mmCIF file of C-alpha atoms in Angstrom:
data_model
loop_
_atom_site.group_PDB
_atom_site.id
_atom_site.type_symbol
_atom_site.label_atom_id
_atom_site.label_comp_id
_atom_site.label_asym_id
_atom_site.label_seq_id
_atom_site.Cartn_x
_atom_site.Cartn_y
_atom_site.Cartn_z
ATOM 1 C CA MET A 1 1.346 3.292 16.339
ATOM 2 C CA LYS A 2 -0.878 1.515 13.810
ATOM 3 C CA ILE A 3 -4.622 2.051 13.275
ATOM 4 C CA LEU A 4 -6.756 -0.348 11.249
ATOM 5 C CA HIS A 5 -9.476 1.716 9.557
ATOM 6 C CA ILE A 6 -12.497 -0.192 8.225
ATOM 7 C CA SER A 7 -15.918 1.092 7.205
ATOM 8 C CA ASP A 8 -19.282 0.416 5.601
ATOM 9 C CA LEU A 9 -19.583 -3.248 6.551
ATOM 10 C CA HIS A 10 -23.272 -3.337 5.551
ATOM 11 C CA PHE A 11 -24.274 -6.534 7.322
ATOM 12 C CA GLY A 12 -27.402 -7.770 5.605
ATOM 13 C CA PRO A 13 -27.942 -8.693 1.929
ATOM 14 C CA PRO A 14 -24.915 -6.729 0.600
ATOM 15 C CA TYR A 15 -22.447 -8.292 3.056
ATOM 16 C CA LEU A 16 -19.830 -10.606 1.517
ATOM 17 C CA PRO A 17 -18.931 -13.410 3.959
ATOM 18 C CA ARG A 18 -15.819 -14.433 2.001
ATOM 19 C CA VAL A 19 -14.410 -10.914 2.183
ATOM 20 C CA GLY A 20 -15.399 -10.522 5.819
ATOM 21 C CA GLN A 21 -13.595 -13.741 6.730
ATOM 22 C CA ALA A 22 -10.495 -12.562 4.870
ATOM 23 C CA MET A 23 -10.555 -9.355 6.934
ATOM 24 C CA VAL A 24 -10.902 -11.308 10.183
ATOM 25 C CA GLU A 25 -7.935 -13.517 9.254
ATOM 26 C CA LEU A 26 -5.713 -10.663 8.082
ATOM 27 C CA ALA A 27 -6.369 -8.201 10.911
ATOM 28 C CA PRO A 28 -4.196 -9.927 13.558
ATOM 29 C CA LYS A 29 -1.272 -10.073 11.124
ATOM 30 C CA LEU A 30 -1.407 -6.280 10.786
ATOM 31 C CA ASN A 31 -0.848 -5.982 14.546
ATOM 32 C CA PRO A 32 -2.962 -2.831 15.002
ATOM 33 C CA ASP A 33 -2.772 -0.775 18.165
ATOM 34 C CA ALA A 34 -6.325 0.464 17.598
ATOM 35 C CA ILE A 35 -9.250 -0.182 15.263
ATOM 36 C CA VAL A 36 -11.589 2.475 13.871
ATOM 37 C CA VAL A 37 -14.941 1.536 12.313
ATOM 38 C CA SER A 38 -16.404 4.581 10.584
ATOM 39 C CA GLY A 39 -20.074 3.681 10.323
ATOM 40 C CA ASP A 40 -22.684 1.756 8.342
ATOM 41 C CA LEU A 41 -22.271 -1.512 10.205
ATOM 42 C CA THR A 42 -25.652 -2.671 8.853
ATOM 43 C CA GLN A 43 -27.719 -2.303 5.714
ATOM 44 C CA ARG A 44 -31.153 -1.699 7.246
ATOM 45 C CA ALA A 45 -30.554 -1.325 11.005
ATOM 46 C CA LYS A 46 -32.227 -4.649 11.817
ATOM 47 C CA ARG A 47 -31.551 -6.530 15.029
ATOM 48 C CA GLU A 48 -30.098 -9.589 13.292
ATOM 49 C CA GLN A 49 -27.801 -7.369 11.224
ATOM 50 C CA PHE A 50 -26.467 -5.616 14.323
ATOM 51 C CA VAL A 51 -25.948 -8.990 16.013
ATOM 52 C CA ALA A 52 -23.950 -10.221 12.997
ATOM 53 C CA ALA A 53 -21.896 -7.014 13.000
ATOM 54 C CA ARG A 54 -21.209 -7.407 16.732
ATOM 55 C CA GLU A 55 -20.009 -10.976 16.175
ATOM 56 C CA PHE A 56 -17.705 -9.745 13.394
ATOM 57 C CA LEU A 57 -16.215 -6.993 15.571
ATOM 58 C CA ASP A 58 -15.663 -9.484 18.379
ATOM 59 C CA GLN A 59 -13.451 -11.560 16.069
ATOM 60 C CA LEU A 60 -11.081 -8.672 15.392
ATOM 61 C CA PRO A 61 -7.887 -8.205 17.447
ATOM 62 C CA LYS A 62 -8.437 -7.350 21.106
ATOM 63 C CA CYS A 63 -7.168 -3.790 21.037
ATOM 64 C CA PRO A 64 -8.905 -0.453 21.702
ATOM 65 C CA MET A 65 -11.729 0.060 19.203
ATOM 66 C CA LEU A 66 -13.651 3.204 18.270
ATOM 67 C CA VAL A 67 -16.964 2.707 16.458
ATOM 68 C CA ILE A 68 -19.421 5.323 15.201
ATOM 69 C CA PRO A 69 -22.785 4.869 13.466
ATOM 70 C CA GLY A 70 -23.629 5.640 9.862
ATOM 71 C CA ASN A 71 -26.874 6.561 8.158
ATOM 72 C CA HIS A 72 -27.635 2.897 7.413
ATOM 73 C CA ASP A 73 -27.526 2.181 11.143
ATOM 74 C CA VAL A 74 -30.680 4.286 11.430
ATOM 75 C CA PRO A 75 -33.977 2.625 10.369
ATOM 76 C CA LEU A 76 -35.069 4.164 7.079
ATOM 77 C CA TYR A 77 -38.521 2.630 6.587
ATOM 78 C CA ARG A 78 -39.473 2.126 10.257
ATOM 79 C CA VAL A 79 -40.451 5.774 10.489
ATOM 80 C CA LYS A 80 -41.766 5.827 14.063
ATOM 81 C CA GLU A 81 -38.572 4.192 15.315
ATOM 82 C CA ARG A 82 -36.433 6.552 13.235
ATOM 83 C CA LEU A 83 -38.132 9.564 14.787
ATOM 84 C CA THR A 84 -38.290 8.361 18.391
ATOM 85 C CA ASP A 85 -35.300 6.051 18.925
ATOM 86 C CA PRO A 86 -33.200 6.075 15.740
ATOM 87 C CA LEU A 87 -30.066 4.474 17.211
ATOM 88 C CA GLY A 88 -31.730 2.251 19.800
ATOM 89 C CA LEU A 89 -30.507 -1.056 18.376
ATOM 90 C CA TYR A 90 -27.065 0.354 17.631
ATOM 91 C CA ARG A 91 -26.744 1.533 21.233
ATOM 92 C CA GLU A 92 -28.032 -1.763 22.622
ATOM 93 C CA ILE A 93 -25.865 -4.119 20.551
ATOM 94 C CA ILE A 94 -22.811 -2.163 19.350
ATOM 95 C CA THR A 95 -22.121 0.628 21.854
ATOM 96 C CA ASP A 96 -24.054 3.156 23.877
ATOM 97 C CA ASP A 97 -21.310 5.752 23.367
ATOM 98 C CA LEU A 98 -22.165 8.107 20.499
ATOM 99 C CA ALA A 99 -19.230 10.440 21.201
ATOM 100 C CA PRO A 100 -16.395 7.959 21.765
ATOM 101 C CA VAL A 101 -12.876 9.056 22.637
ATOM 102 C CA LEU A 102 -9.712 6.950 22.575
ATOM 103 C CA THR A 103 -6.636 8.388 24.263
ATOM 104 C CA MET A 104 -3.499 6.398 23.585
ATOM 105 C CA ASP A 105 0.238 6.884 23.956
ATOM 106 C CA GLU A 106 0.608 8.504 20.544
ATOM 107 C CA ALA A 107 -2.853 9.734 19.568
ATOM 108 C CA VAL A 108 -6.216 10.964 20.777
ATOM 109 C CA ILE A 109 -9.145 9.903 18.586
ATOM 110 C CA VAL A 110 -12.568 11.562 18.760
ATOM 111 C CA GLY A 111 -15.617 10.024 17.094
ATOM 112 C CA LEU A 112 -18.634 12.165 16.163
ATOM 113 C CA ASP A 113 -22.089 10.830 15.307
ATOM 114 C CA SER A 114 -22.908 12.495 11.981
ATOM 115 C CA THR A 115 -26.256 10.729 11.488
ATOM 116 C CA SER A 116 -29.218 13.067 11.178
ATOM 117 C CA PRO A 117 -32.299 10.824 11.166
ATOM 118 C CA ARG A 118 -34.845 13.636 11.417
ATOM 119 C CA ARG A 119 -33.341 16.083 8.922
ATOM 120 C CA ALA A 120 -30.867 14.648 6.446
ATOM 121 C CA ILE A 121 -30.746 10.874 6.441
ATOM 122 C CA SER A 122 -28.138 10.499 3.718
ATOM 123 C CA ASN A 123 -25.879 13.571 3.905
ATOM 124 C CA GLY A 124 -25.568 13.819 7.680
ATOM 125 C CA ARG A 125 -24.840 16.754 9.981
ATOM 126 C CA ILE A 126 -22.272 17.913 12.514
ATOM 127 C CA VAL A 127 -23.756 20.452 14.946
ATOM 128 C CA PRO A 128 -21.960 23.180 16.951
ATOM 129 C CA SER A 129 -22.146 21.264 20.248
ATOM 130 C CA GLN A 130 -20.157 18.433 18.652
ATOM 131 C CA LEU A 131 -17.493 20.864 17.469
ATOM 132 C CA GLU A 132 -17.307 22.230 21.002
ATOM 133 C CA HIS A 133 -16.925 18.666 22.330
ATOM 134 C CA SER A 134 -14.034 17.875 19.993
ATOM 135 C CA GLY A 135 -12.447 21.209 20.876
ATOM 136 C CA ARG A 136 -12.546 20.389 24.589
ATOM 137 C CA VAL A 137 -11.053 16.920 24.102
ATOM 138 C CA PHE A 138 -8.305 18.024 21.735
ATOM 139 C CA GLY A 139 -7.609 21.121 23.809
ATOM 140 C CA ALA A 140 -6.959 18.964 26.871
ATOM 141 C CA ALA A 141 -4.696 16.530 24.995
ATOM 142 C CA ALA A 142 -0.929 16.581 25.270
ATOM 143 C CA PRO A 143 0.512 18.636 22.379
ATOM 144 C CA GLU A 144 2.639 15.776 21.040
ATOM 145 C CA LEU A 145 -0.365 13.490 20.493
ATOM 146 C CA CYS A 146 -1.733 13.047 16.980
ATOM 147 C CA LYS A 147 -5.290 14.417 16.979
ATOM 148 C CA ILE A 148 -7.680 12.321 14.887
ATOM 149 C CA LEU A 149 -11.352 13.000 14.110
ATOM 150 C CA VAL A 150 -13.726 10.248 12.909
ATOM 151 C CA ALA A 151 -17.151 10.818 11.297
ATOM 152 C CA HIS A 152 -19.110 8.607 8.934
ATOM 153 C CA HIS A 153 -20.123 11.297 6.456
ATOM 154 C CA HIS A 154 -17.535 13.055 4.347
ATOM 155 C CA PHE A 155 -16.306 16.622 4.751
ATOM 156 C CA ALA A 156 -14.528 16.558 1.390
ATOM 157 C CA PRO A 157 -15.877 15.479 -2.016
ATOM 158 C CA ALA A 158 -14.082 12.594 -3.684
ATOM 159 C CA PRO A 159 -11.879 13.645 -6.643
ATOM 160 C CA ASP A 160 -14.032 11.946 -9.295
ATOM 161 C CA ASN A 161 -17.160 12.665 -11.337
ATOM 162 C CA LEU A 162 -19.792 11.074 -9.074
ATOM 163 C CA ARG A 163 -20.494 14.448 -7.439
ATOM 164 C CA ASP A 164 -21.310 13.388 -3.900
ATOM 165 C CA ASN A 165 -22.305 16.386 -1.807
ATOM 166 C CA ALA A 166 -20.221 16.920 1.301
ATOM 167 C CA MET A 167 -21.943 17.497 4.623
ATOM 168 C CA PRO A 168 -23.646 20.886 4.986
ATOM 169 C CA LYS A 169 -21.324 23.427 6.630
ATOM 170 C CA ALA A 170 -18.379 21.097 6.127
ATOM 171 C CA LYS A 171 -16.060 24.073 5.629
ATOM 172 C CA ARG A 172 -17.095 25.495 9.007
ATOM 173 C CA ALA A 173 -16.195 22.188 10.613
ATOM 174 C CA ILE A 174 -12.883 21.929 8.747
ATOM 175 C CA ASN A 175 -11.920 25.434 9.906
ATOM 176 C CA GLN A 176 -12.601 24.521 13.517
ATOM 177 C CA PHE A 177 -10.829 21.176 13.261
ATOM 178 C CA VAL A 178 -7.744 22.910 11.844
ATOM 179 C CA ASP A 179 -7.841 25.402 14.718
ATOM 180 C CA GLN A 180 -8.136 22.442 17.125
ATOM 181 C CA GLY A 181 -4.948 20.936 15.712
ATOM 182 C CA VAL A 182 -6.573 17.931 14.023
ATOM 183 C CA GLU A 183 -4.109 16.106 11.781
ATOM 184 C CA LEU A 184 -6.326 13.329 10.411
ATOM 185 C CA ILE A 185 -10.007 12.949 9.534
ATOM 186 C CA LEU A 186 -11.222 9.372 8.983
ATOM 187 C CA GLY A 187 -14.544 8.650 7.293
ATOM 188 C CA GLY A 188 -16.625 6.357 5.138
ATOM 189 C CA HIS A 189 -19.988 6.706 3.338
ATOM 190 C CA LEU A 190 -18.556 7.233 -0.157
ATOM 191 C CA HIS A 191 -17.946 3.489 -0.740
ATOM 192 C CA ARG A 192 -14.620 4.311 -2.338
ATOM 193 C CA ALA A 193 -11.319 5.434 -0.929
ATOM 194 C CA TYR A 194 -9.909 8.943 -1.028
ATOM 195 C CA ILE A 195 -6.643 9.932 0.625
ATOM 196 C CA GLY A 196 -5.609 13.564 0.367
ATOM 197 C CA ASN A 197 -5.638 16.884 2.222
ATOM 198 C CA SER A 198 -8.344 19.397 3.097
ATOM 199 C CA LEU A 199 -6.304 21.970 1.175
ATOM 200 C CA ASP A 200 -7.138 20.013 -1.991
ATOM 201 C CA PHE A 201 -10.678 21.412 -1.890
ATOM 202 C CA TYR A 202 -10.691 24.283 0.631
ATOM 203 C CA SER A 203 -7.839 26.567 1.637
ATOM 204 C CA GLY A 204 -9.440 27.764 4.874
ATOM 205 C CA ASN A 205 -7.346 28.406 7.966
ATOM 206 C CA HIS A 206 -3.689 27.460 8.354
ATOM 207 C CA ARG A 207 -2.803 26.899 4.720
ATOM 208 C CA ASP A 208 0.601 25.711 5.867
ATOM 209 C CA ARG A 209 -0.803 22.309 6.836
ATOM 210 C CA GLY A 210 -4.525 21.575 6.368
ATOM 211 C CA ILE A 211 -5.816 18.179 7.512
ATOM 212 C CA VAL A 212 -5.103 14.782 5.978
ATOM 213 C CA ILE A 213 -8.404 13.276 4.785
ATOM 214 C CA VAL A 214 -8.654 9.465 4.815
ATOM 215 C CA GLN A 215 -11.859 8.033 3.370
ATOM 216 C CA CYS A 216 -12.356 4.261 3.498
ATOM 217 C CA GLY A 217 -14.281 2.278 0.906
ATOM 218 C CA THR A 218 -16.709 -0.482 1.824
ATOM 219 C CA THR A 219 -14.652 -3.127 3.562
ATOM 220 C CA THR A 220 -17.037 -6.082 3.372
ATOM 221 C CA SER A 221 -20.007 -5.380 1.058
ATOM 222 C CA ARG A 222 -20.790 -5.422 -2.641
ATOM 223 C CA ARG A 223 -21.763 -1.745 -2.592
ATOM 224 C CA GLY A 224 -18.470 -0.253 -3.821
ATOM 225 C CA ARG A 225 -18.827 2.747 -6.114
ATOM 226 C CA GLY A 226 -16.813 4.564 -8.755
ATOM 227 C CA ARG A 227 -13.331 3.168 -9.210
ATOM 228 C CA GLU A 228 -14.042 0.748 -6.352
ATOM 229 C CA ARG A 229 -17.257 -0.561 -7.875
ATOM 230 C CA GLU A 230 -17.802 -4.068 -6.491
ATOM 231 C CA LYS A 231 -14.447 -3.742 -4.721
ATOM 232 C CA ASN A 232 -13.584 -3.868 -1.037
ATOM 233 C CA SER A 233 -10.933 -1.916 0.811
ATOM 234 C CA PHE A 234 -9.531 -0.715 4.125
ATOM 235 C CA ASN A 235 -6.721 1.559 5.320
ATOM 236 C CA LEU A 236 -3.785 0.971 7.636
ATOM 237 C CA ILE A 237 -2.543 4.179 9.252
ATOM 238 C CA GLU A 238 0.917 4.392 10.804
ATOM 239 C CA ILE A 239 1.735 7.306 13.080
ATOM 240 C CA ALA A 240 5.403 8.150 13.607
ATOM 241 C CA SER A 241 7.005 11.158 15.235
ATOM 242 C CA GLU A 242 7.565 12.920 11.910
ATOM 243 C CA THR A 243 5.196 11.286 9.426
ATOM 244 C CA LEU A 244 1.728 9.872 8.828
ATOM 245 C CA THR A 245 1.644 6.913 6.464
ATOM 246 C CA ILE A 246 -1.599 5.516 5.035
ATOM 247 C CA THR A 247 -1.535 2.224 3.145
ATOM 248 C CA HIS A 248 -4.675 1.516 1.135
ATOM 249 C CA HIS A 249 -5.542 -2.192 0.812
ATOM 250 C CA MET A 250 -7.956 -3.779 -1.662
ATOM 251 C CA PHE A 251 -9.481 -7.253 -1.875
ATOM 252 C CA PHE A 252 -8.467 -9.266 -4.944
ATOM 253 C CA ASP A 253 -10.769 -12.119 -5.938
ATOM 254 C CA GLU A 254 -7.985 -14.068 -7.631
ATOM 255 C CA GLN A 255 -6.008 -14.369 -4.409
ATOM 256 C CA GLY A 256 -9.050 -14.356 -2.140
ATOM 257 C CA ASP A 257 -7.315 -11.832 0.117
ATOM 258 C CA PHE A 258 -6.518 -8.163 0.666
ATOM 259 C CA ALA A 259 -3.249 -6.697 -0.579
ATOM 260 C CA ALA A 260 -1.635 -3.271 -0.351
ATOM 261 C CA LEU A 261 -2.564 -1.132 -3.358
ATOM 262 C CA SER A 262 -1.073 2.297 -2.638
ATOM 263 C CA ARG A 263 0.923 4.104 0.038
ATOM 264 C CA HIS A 264 0.622 7.773 0.999
ATOM 265 C CA GLN A 265 2.944 9.664 3.333
ATOM 266 C CA PHE A 266 2.409 13.082 4.903
ATOM 267 C CA PRO A 267 4.487 15.166 7.338
ATOM 268 C CA ARG A 268 3.191 15.614 10.866
ATOM 269 C CA HIS A 269 2.063 19.087 11.925
ATOM 270 C CA GLY A 270 4.988 21.333 12.779
ATOM 271 C CA ARG A 271 7.583 19.024 11.197
ATOM 272 C CA VAL A 272 7.923 20.524 7.708
ATOM 273 C CA PHE A 273 9.195 23.980 8.499
ATOM 274 C CA LYS A 274 11.821 23.215 11.138
#
Protein backbone atom coordinates (compact mmCIF):
# COMPACT_ATOMS: atom_id res chain seq x y z
CA MET A 1 0.00 0.00 0.00
CA LYS A 2 1.27 3.47 -0.90
CA ILE A 3 0.28 6.78 0.74
CA LEU A 4 1.09 10.15 -0.80
CA HIS A 5 1.68 12.59 2.06
CA ILE A 6 1.53 16.30 1.20
CA SER A 7 1.17 19.31 3.49
CA ASP A 8 1.22 23.07 3.93
CA LEU A 9 -0.04 24.01 0.47
CA HIS A 10 -0.62 27.63 1.53
CA PHE A 11 -2.88 28.71 -1.32
CA GLY A 12 -2.67 32.48 -1.48
CA PRO A 13 0.39 34.71 -2.00
CA PRO A 14 2.97 32.06 -0.95
CA TYR A 15 1.62 29.38 -3.31
CA LEU A 16 3.91 28.42 -6.20
CA PRO A 17 1.84 27.46 -9.27
CA ARG A 18 4.81 25.86 -11.06
CA VAL A 19 5.47 23.54 -8.13
CA GLY A 20 1.79 22.80 -7.66
CA GLN A 21 1.45 21.81 -11.32
CA ALA A 22 4.49 19.54 -11.01
CA MET A 23 2.82 17.82 -8.04
CA VAL A 24 -0.43 17.36 -9.98
CA GLU A 25 1.46 15.81 -12.91
CA LEU A 26 3.64 13.54 -10.78
CA ALA A 27 0.98 12.24 -8.39
CA PRO A 28 -0.69 9.78 -10.82
CA LYS A 29 2.71 8.28 -11.69
CA LEU A 30 3.24 7.43 -8.02
CA ASN A 31 0.06 5.33 -8.10
CA PRO A 32 -0.98 6.06 -4.50
CA ASP A 33 -3.63 4.00 -2.76
CA ALA A 34 -4.46 6.95 -0.50
CA ILE A 35 -3.57 10.62 -0.13
CA VAL A 36 -3.05 12.44 3.17
CA VAL A 37 -3.05 16.25 3.35
CA SER A 38 -1.85 17.33 6.78
CA GLY A 39 -3.16 20.88 7.02
CA ASP A 40 -2.55 24.50 6.06
CA LEU A 41 -4.33 24.34 2.72
CA THR A 42 -4.55 28.15 2.69
CA GLN A 43 -2.50 31.12 3.82
CA ARG A 44 -5.24 33.29 5.33
CA ALA A 45 -8.39 31.13 5.31
CA LYS A 46 -10.06 33.21 2.59
CA ARG A 47 -12.85 31.86 0.42
CA GLU A 48 -10.90 32.20 -2.83
CA GLN A 49 -7.93 30.41 -1.28
CA PHE A 50 -10.08 27.48 -0.17
CA VAL A 51 -11.66 27.33 -3.64
CA ALA A 52 -8.19 27.19 -5.24
CA ALA A 53 -7.13 24.47 -2.79
CA ARG A 54 -10.28 22.47 -3.56
CA GLU A 55 -9.55 22.70 -7.29
CA PHE A 56 -5.99 21.48 -6.65
CA LEU A 57 -7.17 18.50 -4.58
CA ASP A 58 -9.69 17.60 -7.27
CA GLN A 59 -6.84 17.24 -9.78
CA LEU A 60 -5.05 14.62 -7.69
CA PRO A 61 -5.60 10.88 -8.30
CA LYS A 62 -9.09 9.62 -7.52
CA CYS A 63 -8.25 7.51 -4.49
CA PRO A 64 -9.31 7.77 -0.83
CA MET A 65 -8.14 11.09 0.62
CA LEU A 66 -7.84 12.22 4.24
CA VAL A 67 -7.56 15.97 4.84
CA ILE A 68 -7.22 17.84 8.13
CA PRO A 69 -7.03 21.60 8.79
CA GLY A 70 -4.03 23.57 9.97
CA ASN A 71 -3.73 26.81 11.89
CA HIS A 72 -3.63 28.84 8.67
CA ASP A 73 -7.04 27.43 7.75
CA VAL A 74 -8.42 29.43 10.67
CA PRO A 75 -8.91 33.20 10.12
CA LEU A 76 -6.24 35.04 12.09
CA TYR A 77 -7.30 38.67 11.67
CA ARG A 78 -11.07 38.14 11.27
CA VAL A 79 -11.41 37.83 15.03
CA LYS A 80 -15.19 37.50 15.27
CA GLU A 81 -15.16 34.70 12.70
CA ARG A 82 -12.22 33.01 14.44
CA LEU A 83 -14.10 32.97 17.73
CA THR A 84 -17.54 31.99 16.43
CA ASP A 85 -16.99 29.85 13.32
CA PRO A 86 -13.23 29.33 12.89
CA LEU A 87 -13.42 26.48 10.36
CA GLY A 88 -16.62 27.51 8.59
CA LEU A 89 -15.07 28.00 5.15
CA TYR A 90 -12.90 24.91 5.52
CA ARG A 91 -15.96 22.82 6.36
CA GLU A 92 -17.99 24.33 3.52
CA ILE A 93 -15.40 23.99 0.74
CA ILE A 94 -12.93 21.26 1.77
CA THR A 95 -14.72 18.83 4.09
CA ASP A 96 -17.16 18.94 6.97
CA ASP A 97 -15.40 16.02 8.66
CA LEU A 98 -12.95 17.25 11.31
CA ALA A 99 -12.23 13.74 12.63
CA PRO A 100 -11.78 11.78 9.40
CA VAL A 101 -11.07 8.06 9.36
CA LEU A 102 -9.89 5.96 6.42
CA THR A 103 -10.08 2.19 6.79
CA MET A 104 -8.34 0.33 4.00
CA ASP A 105 -7.13 -3.19 3.34
CA GLU A 106 -3.75 -2.59 4.96
CA ALA A 107 -4.17 0.44 7.21
CA VAL A 108 -6.54 2.50 9.31
CA ILE A 109 -5.81 6.24 9.28
CA VAL A 110 -7.23 8.65 11.87
CA GLY A 111 -7.06 12.41 11.39
CA LEU A 112 -7.27 14.78 14.37
CA ASP A 113 -7.99 18.51 14.17
CA SER A 114 -5.17 20.09 16.18
CA THR A 115 -6.20 23.70 15.51
CA SER A 116 -6.95 25.71 18.63
CA PRO A 117 -8.35 29.03 17.40
CA ARG A 118 -9.40 30.32 20.82
CA ARG A 119 -6.34 29.32 22.85
CA ALA A 120 -3.19 28.61 20.88
CA ILE A 121 -3.41 29.60 17.25
CA SER A 122 0.10 28.57 16.26
CA ASN A 123 1.07 25.64 18.52
CA GLY A 124 -2.23 23.76 18.46
CA ARG A 125 -3.81 21.34 20.92
CA ILE A 126 -5.00 17.74 21.13
CA VAL A 127 -7.63 17.30 23.86
CA PRO A 128 -8.52 14.13 25.82
CA SER A 129 -11.75 13.50 23.87
CA GLN A 130 -9.70 13.26 20.67
CA LEU A 131 -7.36 10.73 22.27
CA GLU A 132 -10.40 8.73 23.32
CA HIS A 133 -11.72 8.89 19.74
CA SER A 134 -8.48 7.57 18.26
CA GLY A 135 -8.40 4.87 20.92
CA ARG A 136 -11.88 3.68 19.97
CA VAL A 137 -11.09 3.60 16.24
CA PHE A 138 -7.74 1.86 16.61
CA GLY A 139 -9.12 -0.49 19.25
CA ALA A 140 -11.80 -1.67 16.83
CA ALA A 141 -9.36 -2.16 13.95
CA ALA A 142 -8.08 -5.54 12.87
CA PRO A 143 -4.71 -6.21 14.56
CA GLU A 144 -2.84 -6.67 11.27
CA LEU A 145 -3.73 -3.18 10.01
CA CYS A 146 -1.11 -0.44 10.18
CA LYS A 147 -2.45 2.24 12.54
CA ILE A 148 -1.66 5.78 11.36
CA LEU A 149 -2.39 9.07 13.13
CA VAL A 150 -2.46 12.42 11.27
CA ALA A 151 -2.34 15.87 12.91
CA HIS A 152 -1.14 19.18 11.51
CA HIS A 153 0.91 20.28 14.51
CA HIS A 154 4.01 18.39 15.54
CA PHE A 155 4.40 16.12 18.55
CA ALA A 156 8.18 15.98 18.15
CA PRO A 157 10.66 18.85 17.70
CA ALA A 158 12.69 18.81 14.51
CA PRO A 159 16.36 17.81 15.02
CA ASP A 160 17.78 21.25 14.18
CA ASN A 161 18.42 24.58 15.90
CA LEU A 162 15.18 26.40 15.04
CA ARG A 163 13.65 25.35 18.38
CA ASP A 164 10.02 24.92 17.41
CA ASN A 165 7.93 24.06 20.45
CA ALA A 166 5.98 20.83 20.18
CA MET A 167 2.30 20.80 21.06
CA PRO A 168 1.53 21.14 24.78
CA LYS A 169 1.16 17.72 26.43
CA ALA A 170 2.64 16.05 23.36
CA LYS A 171 4.25 13.38 25.54
CA ARG A 172 0.86 12.49 27.02
CA ALA A 173 -0.49 12.02 23.51
CA ILE A 174 2.53 9.99 22.39
CA ASN A 175 2.13 7.66 25.39
CA GLN A 176 -1.51 7.04 24.52
CA PHE A 177 -0.80 6.59 20.82
CA VAL A 178 1.86 3.99 21.64
CA ASP A 179 -0.61 2.18 23.89
CA GLN A 180 -3.14 2.31 21.03
CA GLY A 181 -0.67 0.57 18.72
CA VAL A 182 -0.01 3.54 16.43
CA GLU A 183 2.89 2.85 14.08
CA LEU A 184 3.04 6.14 12.16
CA ILE A 185 2.32 9.79 12.93
CA LEU A 186 2.07 12.11 9.91
CA GLY A 187 2.21 15.88 10.29
CA GLY A 188 3.16 19.23 8.84
CA HIS A 189 3.46 22.77 10.26
CA LEU A 190 7.27 22.81 10.53
CA HIS A 191 7.77 23.61 6.81
CA ARG A 192 10.63 21.14 6.70
CA ALA A 193 10.77 17.38 6.72
CA TYR A 194 11.69 15.18 9.65
CA ILE A 195 11.58 11.39 9.54
CA GLY A 196 12.50 9.55 12.71
CA ASN A 197 11.04 7.85 15.79
CA SER A 198 9.33 9.10 18.94
CA LEU A 199 12.10 7.37 20.89
CA ASP A 200 14.51 9.95 19.44
CA PHE A 201 13.08 12.57 21.82
CA TYR A 202 10.99 10.72 24.43
CA SER A 203 11.40 7.17 25.71
CA GLY A 204 7.89 6.89 27.15
CA ASN A 205 5.97 3.63 26.97
CA HIS A 206 7.02 0.58 24.97
CA ARG A 207 10.65 1.46 24.37
CA ASP A 208 10.90 -1.61 22.17
CA ARG A 209 9.19 0.20 19.29
CA GLY A 210 8.06 3.83 19.71
CA ILE A 211 6.24 5.47 16.79
CA VAL A 212 7.68 6.46 13.42
CA ILE A 213 7.32 10.25 13.03
CA VAL A 214 6.91 11.56 9.46
CA GLN A 215 6.82 15.34 9.12
CA CYS A 216 6.23 16.81 5.66
CA GLY A 217 7.66 20.11 4.48
CA THR A 218 5.64 22.64 2.52
CA THR A 219 4.69 20.92 -0.71
CA THR A 220 3.68 23.93 -2.81
CA SER A 221 4.64 27.24 -1.14
CA ARG A 222 7.69 29.43 -0.75
CA ARG A 223 7.53 29.19 3.04
CA GLY A 224 10.09 26.40 3.56
CA ARG A 225 12.26 26.78 6.65
CA GLY A 226 15.61 25.58 7.93
CA ARG A 227 17.33 23.16 5.59
CA GLU A 228 14.26 23.31 3.34
CA ARG A 229 14.25 27.10 3.13
CA GLU A 230 12.51 28.03 -0.13
CA LYS A 231 12.28 24.31 -0.91
CA ASN A 232 9.26 22.09 -1.48
CA SER A 233 8.80 18.48 -0.50
CA PHE A 234 6.43 15.56 0.05
CA ASN A 235 6.65 11.98 1.32
CA LEU A 236 5.68 8.67 -0.23
CA ILE A 237 4.95 6.00 2.38
CA GLU A 238 4.95 2.31 1.47
CA ILE A 239 3.42 -0.17 3.89
CA ALA A 240 4.49 -3.81 3.58
CA SER A 241 3.88 -6.74 5.89
CA GLU A 242 7.27 -6.38 7.59
CA THR A 243 8.45 -2.84 6.86
CA LEU A 244 7.49 0.82 6.57
CA THR A 245 9.39 2.72 3.90
CA ILE A 246 9.27 6.51 3.60
CA THR A 247 10.78 8.19 0.54
CA HIS A 248 11.29 11.93 0.90
CA HIS A 249 10.96 13.89 -2.36
CA MET A 250 12.12 17.45 -3.03
CA PHE A 251 11.44 19.87 -5.88
CA PHE A 252 14.50 20.83 -7.93
CA ASP A 253 14.26 24.06 -9.92
CA GLU A 254 16.79 22.91 -12.51
CA GLN A 255 14.63 19.97 -13.55
CA GLY A 256 11.33 21.67 -12.77
CA ASP A 257 10.16 18.51 -10.99
CA PHE A 258 10.25 16.53 -7.76
CA ALA A 259 12.82 13.79 -7.26
CA ALA A 260 13.52 11.30 -4.48
CA LEU A 261 16.04 12.71 -2.00
CA SER A 262 16.24 10.12 0.79
CA ARG A 263 14.75 6.78 1.78
CA HIS A 264 14.02 5.58 5.32
CA GLN A 265 12.97 2.07 6.31
CA PHE A 266 11.58 0.90 9.64
CA PRO A 267 10.35 -2.50 10.88
CA ARG A 268 6.64 -2.95 11.50
CA HIS A 269 5.48 -3.42 15.09
CA GLY A 270 6.05 -6.95 16.33
CA ARG A 271 8.37 -7.88 13.44
CA VAL A 272 11.80 -7.18 14.96
CA PHE A 273 11.85 -9.61 17.84
CA LYS A 274 10.45 -12.74 16.19
